[in-house]
Amino acid sequence: MAKNILHMVTPLAHMSPFDVNMALDAGYDAAVPYTNVSLGEVTGLVQDAMFSRSPRDATRTGFFIAGKDAFLALDMLDAASKALLKPFEISLFADPAGSFTTAAAMIAVVEKTLKEMKGRGLAGAAVSIFGATGVVGTAAGVIGALEGANVTFVGHDGTQRVARHAEEVKRRFGVDIAVADGSTAEKKAAIVASTEIALCAAKAGVRVLDASQIASGERLLVAADVNAVPPLGVEGLDLHANGTPLGGRGALGVGALAIGNVKYRTEAGLFREMAASASPLKLDFRQAFVLARSFAL
Ligand SMILES: NC(=O)c1ccc[n+]([C@@H]2O[C@H](COP(=O)([O-])OP(=O)(O)OC[C@H]3O[C@@H](n4cnc5c(N)ncnc54)[C@H](OP(=O)(O)O)[C@@H]3O)[C@@H](O)[C@H]2O)c1
């Protein structure tokens, strides 16, 4: 049988060792990194990988897109998809900085917590995202909005940059995202006071919400954090919290390791699906969310 080969491209100087390990552990025979790749180079790379193998072995060739920019990764995925020609179609998977699988896991665990412990779903819920311009925050916002939540992007330096980001999300996915100014402690407290779900996806080692801001959350149902580097994003939220009471007003906490566990299984699962599939797959945060939901149950 032909070897299972994964071509891994990134616009950055290095391919993530995390993703290389995940791919090989999931069953690929070889994982080959291509670094400093531009959007314009994707078509040529895909077709070069595709035409070297018989159509019978096409699906044993995979193309993975990394990096640190959600929109660029989606553009690369689109370019790769458009470069495919029957009957040579190969499988494609975008997960820049692990963000699509992390965001999928975050929303899936929050959804499970909401359903099981609050009898609620995501649809109509007021969701505020801190760290929304990052890759994880962006993908979490899009998944949440596509599930019918009322999503707000919170800017740590005012609303200007998050508003531009929300416009780009609207252009690409047709969903409306509100914006809020989270540049001071008082403004963050006011945002939490009107929020049902607070998602913290800020830079590693940044404390986003302190105990007093959590205490101001009179409507707060769930607060989740993906930052595992001290200080954690939410004061008082344990890394392992998985629907654990937080702040004494009925809110529940979901910590970075509870999310990380589902994220890990989701990324590994998508690599396994891609390596074993008899038909070509195209995977981004939407397919990641479907799989993450099955692990969060
Ligand atoms: N648990 C897991 O499985 C897992 C997996 C992957 C990543 N992570 C974690 O997820 C988090 C987000 O990752 P990422 O790759 O999306 O990070 P990122 O691209 O660096 O984005 C971080 C976000 O934090 C914002 N930020 C920077 N300084 C801030 C501050 N002082 N206050 C509030 N927000 C601030 C950034 O805003 P600017 O626009 O100003 O840059 C950006 O929106 C990180 O903590 C990372 O370690 C967790």
PDB file of C-alpha atoms in Angstrom, residues 28-258:
ATOM      1  CA  TYR A  28       0.913   9.259   8.969  1.00  0.00           C
ATOM      2  CA  ASP A  29       4.100   7.556   7.715  1.00  0.00           C
ATOM      3  CA  ALA A  30       5.779  10.881   6.957  1.00  0.00           C
ATOM      4  CA  ALA A  31       5.085  14.524   7.837  1.00  0.00           C
ATOM      5  CA  VAL A  32       7.027  16.968   5.671  1.00  0.00           C
ATOM      6  CA  PRO A  33       7.210  20.650   6.701  1.00  0.00           C
ATOM      7  CA  TYR A  34       7.256  23.591   4.249  1.00  0.00           C
ATOM      8  CA  THR A  35       7.985  26.924   5.934  1.00  0.00           C
ATOM      9  CA  ASN A  36       7.664  30.604   4.917  1.00  0.00           C
ATOM     10  CA  VAL A  37       4.973  29.590   2.414  1.00  0.00           C
ATOM     11  CA  SER A  38       2.957  32.431   0.866  1.00  0.00           C
ATOM     12  CA  LEU A  39      -0.689  32.222  -0.168  1.00  0.00           C
ATOM     13  CA  GLY A  40       0.349  32.417  -3.813  1.00  0.00           C
ATOM     14  CA  GLU A  41       2.524  29.299  -3.468  1.00  0.00           C
ATOM     15  CA  VAL A  42      -0.244  27.017  -2.190  1.00  0.00           C
ATOM     16  CA  THR A  43      -1.731  26.067  -5.579  1.00  0.00           C
ATOM     17  CA  GLY A  44       1.641  24.918  -6.947  1.00  0.00           C
ATOM     18  CA  LEU A  45       2.481  22.919  -3.832  1.00  0.00           C
ATOM     19  CA  VAL A  46      -0.890  21.163  -3.774  1.00  0.00           C
ATOM     20  CA  GLN A  47      -0.717  20.257  -7.450  1.00  0.00           C
ATOM     21  CA  ASP A  48       2.885  19.088  -7.141  1.00  0.00           C
ATOM     22  CA  ALA A  49       1.868  16.761  -4.295  1.00  0.00           C
ATOM     23  CA  MET A  50      -1.269  15.631  -6.099  1.00  0.00           C
ATOM     24  CA  PHE A  51       0.058  14.707  -9.538  1.00  0.00           C
ATOM     25  CA  SER A  52       2.927  12.575  -8.239  1.00  0.00           C
ATOM     26  CA  ARG A  53       0.588   9.760  -7.153  1.00  0.00           C
ATOM     27  CA  SER A  54      -1.970   7.578  -8.874  1.00  0.00           C
ATOM     28  CA  PRO A  55      -5.621   8.574  -8.254  1.00  0.00           C
ATOM     29  CA  ARG A  56      -5.952   5.360  -6.227  1.00  0.00           C
ATOM     30  CA  ASP A  57      -3.465   6.737  -3.691  1.00  0.00           C
ATOM     31  CA  ALA A  58      -4.678  10.359  -3.753  1.00  0.00           C
ATOM     32  CA  THR A  59      -6.348  10.206  -0.342  1.00  0.00           C
ATOM     33  CA  ARG A  60      -3.146   8.834   1.174  1.00  0.00           C
ATOM     34  CA  THR A  61      -1.746  12.305   0.510  1.00  0.00           C
ATOM     35  CA  GLY A  62      -2.695  15.039   2.989  1.00  0.00           C
ATOM     36  CA  PHE A  63      -2.131  18.810   3.063  1.00  0.00           C
ATOM     37  CA  PHE A  64      -2.071  20.548   6.467  1.00  0.00           C
ATOM     38  CA  ILE A  65      -2.148  24.340   6.933  1.00  0.00           C
ATOM     39  CA  ALA A  66      -0.608  25.875  10.063  1.00  0.00           C
ATOM     40  CA  GLY A  67       0.498  29.431  10.942  1.00  0.00           C
ATOM     41  CA  LYS A  68      -0.873  32.006  13.364  1.00  0.00           C
ATOM     42  CA  ASP A  69      -3.522  33.799  11.310  1.00  0.00           C
ATOM     43  CA  ALA A  70      -7.051  32.377  11.069  1.00  0.00           C
ATOM     44  CA  PHE A  71      -8.043  34.334   7.953  1.00  0.00           C
ATOM     45  CA  LEU A  72      -4.815  33.537   6.070  1.00  0.00           C
ATOM     46  CA  ALA A  73      -5.179  29.839   6.944  1.00  0.00           C
ATOM     47  CA  LEU A  74      -8.751  29.870   5.601  1.00  0.00           C
ATOM     48  CA  ASP A  75      -7.562  31.623   2.421  1.00  0.00           C
ATOM     49  CA  MET A  76      -4.837  28.980   2.034  1.00  0.00           C
ATOM     50  CA  LEU A  77      -7.420  26.228   2.563  1.00  0.00           C
ATOM     51  CA  ASP A  78      -9.596  27.806  -0.107  1.00  0.00           C
ATOM     52  CA  ALA A  79      -6.658  28.077  -2.530  1.00  0.00           C
ATOM     53  CA  ALA A  80      -5.717  24.444  -1.851  1.00  0.00           C
ATOM     54  CA  SER A  81      -9.295  23.328  -2.442  1.00  0.00           C
ATOM     55  CA  LYS A  82      -9.486  25.234  -5.747  1.00  0.00           C
ATOM     56  CA  ALA A  83      -6.195  23.635  -6.853  1.00  0.00           C
ATOM     57  CA  LEU A  84      -7.649  20.113  -6.643  1.00  0.00           C
ATOM     58  CA  LEU A  85      -8.516  18.284  -9.844  1.00  0.00           C
ATOM     59  CA  LYS A  86     -10.488  15.046 -10.144  1.00  0.00           C
ATOM     60  CA  PRO A  87      -9.538  12.195  -9.853  1.00  0.00           C
ATOM     61  CA  PHE A  88      -6.419  13.262  -7.920  1.00  0.00           C
ATOM     62  CA  GLU A  89      -8.142  15.045  -5.015  1.00  0.00           C
ATOM     63  CA  ILE A  90      -6.209  14.927  -1.744  1.00  0.00           C
ATOM     64  CA  SER A  91      -7.358  15.712   1.815  1.00  0.00           C
ATOM     65  CA  LEU A  92      -6.932  19.184   3.363  1.00  0.00           C
ATOM     66  CA  PHE A  93      -6.896  20.315   7.011  1.00  0.00           C
ATOM     67  CA  ALA A  94      -6.368  23.832   8.423  1.00  0.00           C
ATOM     68  CA  ASP A  95      -5.590  24.290  12.139  1.00  0.00           C
ATOM     69  CA  PRO A  96      -3.351  27.384  12.577  1.00  0.00           C
ATOM     70  CA  ALA A  97      -1.583  27.301  15.970  1.00  0.00           C
ATOM     71  CA  GLY A  98      -3.969  24.500  16.927  1.00  0.00           C
ATOM     72  CA  SER A  99      -6.595  27.224  17.189  1.00  0.00           C
ATOM     73  CA  PHE A 100      -9.444  25.702  15.225  1.00  0.00           C
ATOM     74  CA  THR A 101      -9.415  22.516  17.296  1.00  0.00           C
ATOM     75  CA  THR A 102      -8.908  24.531  20.518  1.00  0.00           C
ATOM     76  CA  ALA A 103     -11.812  26.877  19.760  1.00  0.00           C
ATOM     77  CA  ALA A 104     -13.985  23.906  18.786  1.00  0.00           C
ATOM     78  CA  ALA A 105     -13.120  22.182  22.075  1.00  0.00           C
ATOM     79  CA  MET A 106     -13.780  25.351  24.088  1.00  0.00           C
ATOM     80  CA  ILE A 107     -17.244  25.861  22.600  1.00  0.00           C
ATOM     81  CA  ALA A 108     -18.071  22.143  22.832  1.00  0.00           C
ATOM     82  CA  VAL A 109     -17.179  21.919  26.549  1.00  0.00           C
ATOM     83  CA  VAL A 110     -19.008  25.175  27.325  1.00  0.00           C
ATOM     84  CA  GLU A 111     -22.064  23.926  25.424  1.00  0.00           C
ATOM     85  CA  LYS A 112     -22.015  20.637  27.346  1.00  0.00           C
ATOM     86  CA  THR A 113     -21.740  22.517  30.666  1.00  0.00           C
ATOM     87  CA  LEU A 114     -24.600  24.847  29.720  1.00  0.00           C
ATOM     88  CA  LYS A 115     -26.867  21.981  28.685  1.00  0.00           C
ATOM     89  CA  GLU A 116     -26.133  19.611  31.541  1.00  0.00           C
ATOM     90  CA  MET A 117     -25.968  22.101  34.381  1.00  0.00           C
ATOM     91  CA  LYS A 118     -28.022  25.080  33.255  1.00  0.00           C
ATOM     92  CA  GLY A 119     -30.534  23.463  30.874  1.00  0.00           C
ATOM     93  CA  ARG A 120     -29.581  25.961  28.172  1.00  0.00           C
ATOM     94  CA  GLY A 121     -28.091  25.888  24.670  1.00  0.00           C
ATOM     95  CA  LEU A 122     -25.811  28.278  22.831  1.00  0.00           C
ATOM     96  CA  ALA A 123     -28.588  29.756  20.687  1.00  0.00           C
ATOM     97  CA  GLY A 124     -29.491  33.216  21.940  1.00  0.00           C
ATOM     98  CA  ALA A 125     -26.855  33.203  24.693  1.00  0.00           C
ATOM     99  CA  ALA A 126     -24.876  36.415  25.292  1.00  0.00           C
ATOM    100  CA  VAL A 127     -21.217  35.440  24.709  1.00  0.00           C
ATOM    101  CA  SER A 128     -18.276  37.808  25.276  1.00  0.00           C
ATOM    102  CA  ILE A 129     -14.884  36.891  23.869  1.00  0.00           C
ATOM    103  CA  PHE A 130     -11.714  38.321  25.415  1.00  0.00           C
ATOM    104  CA  GLY A 131      -8.689  37.904  23.107  1.00  0.00           C
ATOM    105  CA  ALA A 132     -10.981  37.983  20.090  1.00  0.00           C
ATOM    106  CA  THR A 133      -8.339  39.138  17.601  1.00  0.00           C
ATOM    107  CA  GLY A 134      -6.248  36.024  18.295  1.00  0.00           C
ATOM    108  CA  VAL A 135      -6.625  32.817  16.312  1.00  0.00           C
ATOM    109  CA  VAL A 136      -8.445  30.928  19.090  1.00  0.00           C
ATOM    110  CA  GLY A 137     -10.773  33.827  19.936  1.00  0.00           C
ATOM    111  CA  THR A 138     -11.651  34.439  16.297  1.00  0.00           C
ATOM    112  CA  ALA A 139     -12.552  30.809  15.623  1.00  0.00           C
ATOM    113  CA  ALA A 140     -14.491  30.542  18.899  1.00  0.00           C
ATOM    114  CA  GLY A 141     -16.482  33.647  17.938  1.00  0.00           C
ATOM    115  CA  VAL A 142     -17.362  32.288  14.518  1.00  0.00           C
ATOM    116  CA  ILE A 143     -18.369  28.849  15.854  1.00  0.00           C
ATOM    117  CA  GLY A 144     -20.500  30.468  18.571  1.00  0.00           C
ATOM    118  CA  ALA A 145     -22.186  32.884  16.157  1.00  0.00           C
ATOM    119  CA  LEU A 146     -22.886  30.089  13.649  1.00  0.00           C
ATOM    120  CA  GLU A 147     -24.580  28.220  16.528  1.00  0.00           C
ATOM    121  CA  GLY A 148     -26.868  31.199  17.096  1.00  0.00           C
ATOM    122  CA  ALA A 149     -25.163  32.849  20.085  1.00  0.00           C
ATOM    123  CA  ASN A 150     -25.081  36.648  20.381  1.00  0.00           C
ATOM    124  CA  VAL A 151     -21.309  37.130  20.277  1.00  0.00           C
ATOM    125  CA  THR A 152     -19.388  40.229  21.372  1.00  0.00           C
ATOM    126  CA  PHE A 153     -15.701  40.738  20.616  1.00  0.00           C
ATOM    127  CA  VAL A 154     -14.073  42.586  23.545  1.00  0.00           C
ATOM    128  CA  GLY A 155     -11.092  44.792  22.666  1.00  0.00           C
ATOM    129  CA  HIS A 156      -8.411  45.160  25.348  1.00  0.00           C
ATOM    130  CA  ASP A 157      -7.367  48.440  23.711  1.00  0.00           C
ATOM    131  CA  GLY A 158     -10.781  49.820  22.749  1.00  0.00           C
ATOM    132  CA  THR A 159     -13.220  48.878  19.995  1.00  0.00           C
ATOM    133  CA  GLN A 160     -11.465  49.997  16.810  1.00  0.00           C
ATOM    134  CA  ARG A 161      -9.459  46.842  16.041  1.00  0.00           C
ATOM    135  CA  VAL A 162     -12.126  44.379  17.188  1.00  0.00           C
ATOM    136  CA  ALA A 163     -14.696  46.239  15.035  1.00  0.00           C
ATOM    137  CA  ARG A 164     -12.497  45.730  11.952  1.00  0.00           C
ATOM    138  CA  HIS A 165     -12.130  42.085  12.945  1.00  0.00           C
ATOM    139  CA  ALA A 166     -15.909  41.672  13.352  1.00  0.00           C
ATOM    140  CA  GLU A 167     -16.451  43.209   9.901  1.00  0.00           C
ATOM    141  CA  GLU A 168     -14.086  40.663   8.366  1.00  0.00           C
ATOM    142  CA  VAL A 169     -15.941  37.834  10.134  1.00  0.00           C
ATOM    143  CA  LYS A 170     -19.246  39.210   8.784  1.00  0.00           C
ATOM    144  CA  ARG A 171     -17.817  39.378   5.249  1.00  0.00           C
ATOM    145  CA  ARG A 172     -16.607  35.784   5.394  1.00  0.00           C
ATOM    146  CA  PHE A 173     -19.323  34.030   7.390  1.00  0.00           C
ATOM    147  CA  GLY A 174     -22.360  36.340   7.234  1.00  0.00           C
ATOM    148  CA  VAL A 175     -22.712  36.513  11.026  1.00  0.00           C
ATOM    149  CA  ASP A 176     -23.114  39.702  13.072  1.00  0.00           C
ATOM    150  CA  ILE A 177     -20.684  40.196  15.953  1.00  0.00           C
ATOM    151  CA  ALA A 178     -21.001  43.100  18.402  1.00  0.00           C
ATOM    152  CA  VAL A 179     -17.972  44.851  19.923  1.00  0.00           C
ATOM    153  CA  ALA A 180     -17.220  46.197  23.409  1.00  0.00           C
ATOM    154  CA  ASP A 181     -14.480  48.259  25.003  1.00  0.00           C
ATOM    155  CA  GLY A 182     -12.608  46.188  27.620  1.00  0.00           C
ATOM    156  CA  SER A 183      -9.706  48.575  28.105  1.00  0.00           C
ATOM    157  CA  THR A 184     -10.226  49.206  31.850  1.00  0.00           C
ATOM    158  CA  ALA A 185     -11.135  47.085  34.877  1.00  0.00           C
ATOM    159  CA  GLU A 186     -14.458  48.934  35.249  1.00  0.00           C
ATOM    160  CA  LYS A 187     -15.368  48.411  31.602  1.00  0.00           C
ATOM    161  CA  LYS A 188     -14.581  44.702  31.865  1.00  0.00           C
ATOM    162  CA  ALA A 189     -16.790  44.439  34.968  1.00  0.00           C
ATOM    163  CA  ALA A 190     -19.654  46.086  33.063  1.00  0.00           C
ATOM    164  CA  ILE A 191     -19.181  43.658  30.158  1.00  0.00           C
ATOM    165  CA  VAL A 192     -19.223  40.651  32.508  1.00  0.00           C
ATOM    166  CA  ALA A 193     -22.366  42.033  34.189  1.00  0.00           C
ATOM    167  CA  SER A 194     -24.277  41.762  30.907  1.00  0.00           C
ATOM    168  CA  THR A 195     -22.698  38.490  29.760  1.00  0.00           C
ATOM    169  CA  GLU A 196     -23.951  34.924  30.106  1.00  0.00           C
ATOM    170  CA  ILE A 197     -20.832  33.223  28.769  1.00  0.00           C
ATOM    171  CA  ALA A 198     -17.343  34.736  29.147  1.00  0.00           C
ATOM    172  CA  LEU A 199     -14.699  33.134  26.922  1.00  0.00           C
ATOM    173  CA  CYS A 200     -11.084  34.061  27.678  1.00  0.00           C
ATOM    174  CA  ALA A 201      -8.712  33.387  24.777  1.00  0.00           C
ATOM    175  CA  ALA A 202      -6.070  36.009  25.511  1.00  0.00           C
ATOM    176  CA  LYS A 203      -2.307  35.707  25.146  1.00  0.00           C
ATOM    177  CA  ALA A 204      -0.665  33.102  27.382  1.00  0.00           C
ATOM    178  CA  GLY A 205       0.078  34.422  30.884  1.00  0.00           C
ATOM    179  CA  VAL A 206      -2.409  37.321  30.759  1.00  0.00           C
ATOM    180  CA  ARG A 207      -4.985  37.692  33.580  1.00  0.00           C
ATOM    181  CA  VAL A 208      -8.142  38.843  31.806  1.00  0.00           C
ATOM    182  CA  LEU A 209     -10.765  38.758  34.568  1.00  0.00           C
ATOM    183  CA  ASP A 210     -10.130  39.084  38.286  1.00  0.00           C
ATOM    184  CA  ALA A 211     -12.377  37.834  41.094  1.00  0.00           C
ATOM    185  CA  SER A 212     -14.207  41.162  41.446  1.00  0.00           C
ATOM    186  CA  GLN A 213     -15.087  41.227  37.756  1.00  0.00           C
ATOM    187  CA  ILE A 214     -16.359  37.635  37.954  1.00  0.00           C
ATOM    188  CA  ALA A 215     -18.369  38.670  41.026  1.00  0.00           C
ATOM    189  CA  SER A 216     -20.079  41.390  38.974  1.00  0.00           C
ATOM    190  CA  GLY A 217     -21.488  38.711  36.654  1.00  0.00           C
ATOM    191  CA  GLU A 218     -25.087  38.658  37.825  1.00  0.00           C
ATOM    192  CA  ARG A 219     -26.209  36.845  34.618  1.00  0.00           C
ATOM    193  CA  LEU A 220     -22.992  34.847  34.197  1.00  0.00           C
ATOM    194  CA  LEU A 221     -23.604  31.141  33.526  1.00  0.00           C
ATOM    195  CA  VAL A 222     -20.175  29.924  32.394  1.00  0.00           C
ATOM    196  CA  ALA A 223     -16.651  31.377  32.254  1.00  0.00           C
ATOM    197  CA  ALA A 224     -14.028  29.454  30.261  1.00  0.00           C
ATOM    198  CA  ASP A 225     -10.298  30.050  29.823  1.00  0.00           C
ATOM    199  CA  VAL A 226      -7.773  28.461  27.413  1.00  0.00           C
ATOM    200  CA  ASN A 227      -4.642  30.014  28.906  1.00  0.00           C
ATOM    201  CA  ALA A 228      -2.671  27.395  30.862  1.00  0.00           C
ATOM    202  CA  VAL A 229       0.284  29.698  31.653  1.00  0.00           C
ATOM    203  CA  PRO A 230       0.195  31.526  35.037  1.00  0.00           C
ATOM    204  CA  PRO A 231      -1.340  33.867  35.792  1.00  0.00           C
ATOM    205  CA  LEU A 232      -4.400  32.153  34.319  1.00  0.00           C
ATOM    206  CA  GLY A 233      -6.975  34.168  32.378  1.00  0.00           C
ATOM    207  CA  VAL A 234      -9.649  34.015  35.089  1.00  0.00           C
ATOM    208  CA  GLU A 235      -8.818  34.445  38.759  1.00  0.00           C
ATOM    209  CA  GLY A 236     -10.042  31.512  40.847  1.00  0.00           C
ATOM    210  CA  LEU A 237     -10.652  29.241  37.854  1.00  0.00           C
ATOM    211  CA  ASP A 238      -8.764  25.976  38.243  1.00  0.00           C
ATOM    212  CA  LEU A 239      -6.942  24.549  35.214  1.00  0.00           C
ATOM    213  CA  HIS A 240      -8.923  21.308  35.573  1.00  0.00           C
ATOM    214  CA  ALA A 241     -12.317  22.944  36.266  1.00  0.00           C
ATOM    215  CA  ASN A 242     -15.020  21.272  34.231  1.00  0.00           C
ATOM    216  CA  GLY A 243     -18.335  22.804  35.213  1.00  0.00           C
ATOM    217  CA  THR A 244     -16.986  23.730  38.659  1.00  0.00           C
ATOM    218  CA  PRO A 245     -18.710  26.532  40.650  1.00  0.00           C
ATOM    219  CA  LEU A 246     -16.968  29.885  40.191  1.00  0.00           C
ATOM    220  CA  GLY A 247     -17.417  33.156  42.054  1.00  0.00           C
ATOM    221  CA  GLY A 248     -20.295  32.264  44.394  1.00  0.00           C
ATOM    222  CA  ARG A 249     -23.163  33.606  42.235  1.00  0.00           C
ATOM    223  CA  GLY A 250     -24.042  30.396  40.401  1.00  0.00           C
ATOM    224  CA  ALA A 251     -21.562  30.672  37.528  1.00  0.00           C
ATOM    225  CA  LEU A 252     -19.584  27.601  36.421  1.00  0.00           C
ATOM    226  CA  GLY A 253     -15.950  27.492  35.349  1.00  0.00           C
ATOM    227  CA  VAL A 254     -14.205  25.576  32.561  1.00  0.00           C
ATOM    228  CA  GLY A 255     -10.409  25.530  32.725  1.00  0.00           C
ATOM    229  CA  ALA A 256      -7.656  25.234  30.117  1.00  0.00           C
ATOM    230  CA  LEU A 257      -6.855  21.579  30.772  1.00  0.00           C
ATOM    231  CA  ALA A 258     -10.494  20.455  30.542  1.00  0.00           C
TER     232      ALA A 258
END
